[in-house]
Amino acid sequence: MRIISLFSILILSMPALAAEIAGVKVNDQITLDGETLILNGAGIRSKFVVKVYVGSLYLAKKQGNPQAVIDADVKSRIGMQFLYSKVDKKKTVAAWNEGLEKNLDAATLASLKPRIAEFNAMFPDLLEGDHVTLDYIPGKGTEVVINGVSKGVVKGADFNRAVKSIWLGKKPVTGDLKEAMLGQ
């Protein structure tokens, strides 16, 4: 009986896996700054026929409305597990900038320019298997974590809204990934 109880405790303490996408296991929940967030959705970022990364979105509760996710000043995580052999820093930065330019008006983009530069400077070349998280904590900002190492924090709820718009805005990086991250 003790063995069964011990086995049950071990099984229950293991992180549950919600999905496996392109060989990447995506947890159904994570803990961010003491709060449990659940997987809202996950999918693949492809460019042409190349699979670049598995993207995931974690929130306190499920949300299918992209604007509500963007506007919410609550803890959240966007995760990226890279599948492609190497994504040069130059290409990563260009992708962030393009996503921001497509989804922000000129005045907002101009006001965020120094923080966008700060954000872009945090990224090295990214290799297959690298894991990037963009963790937002209200009052603190958006923390960039690469392979478990914090690269820094960009302050402001306005900056976080801009970053989330890359995936969830009116002109997302890809429509398929937007739908997947929204659990649709």
GROMACS .gro file of C-alpha atoms in nm, residues 36 54 61 67 99 103 108 180:
model
    8
   36THR     CA    1   0.007   2.944  -1.141
   54VAL     CA    2   0.701   2.641  -3.090
   61LYS     CA    3  -0.730   3.194  -1.699
   67GLN     CA    4  -0.733   4.234  -2.763
   99GLY     CA    5   0.596   4.275  -3.579
  103ASN     CA    6   0.086   4.644  -3.507
  108THR     CA    7   0.341   5.453  -2.997
  180ALA     CA    8  -0.311   2.839  -3.168
   0.00000   0.00000   0.00000
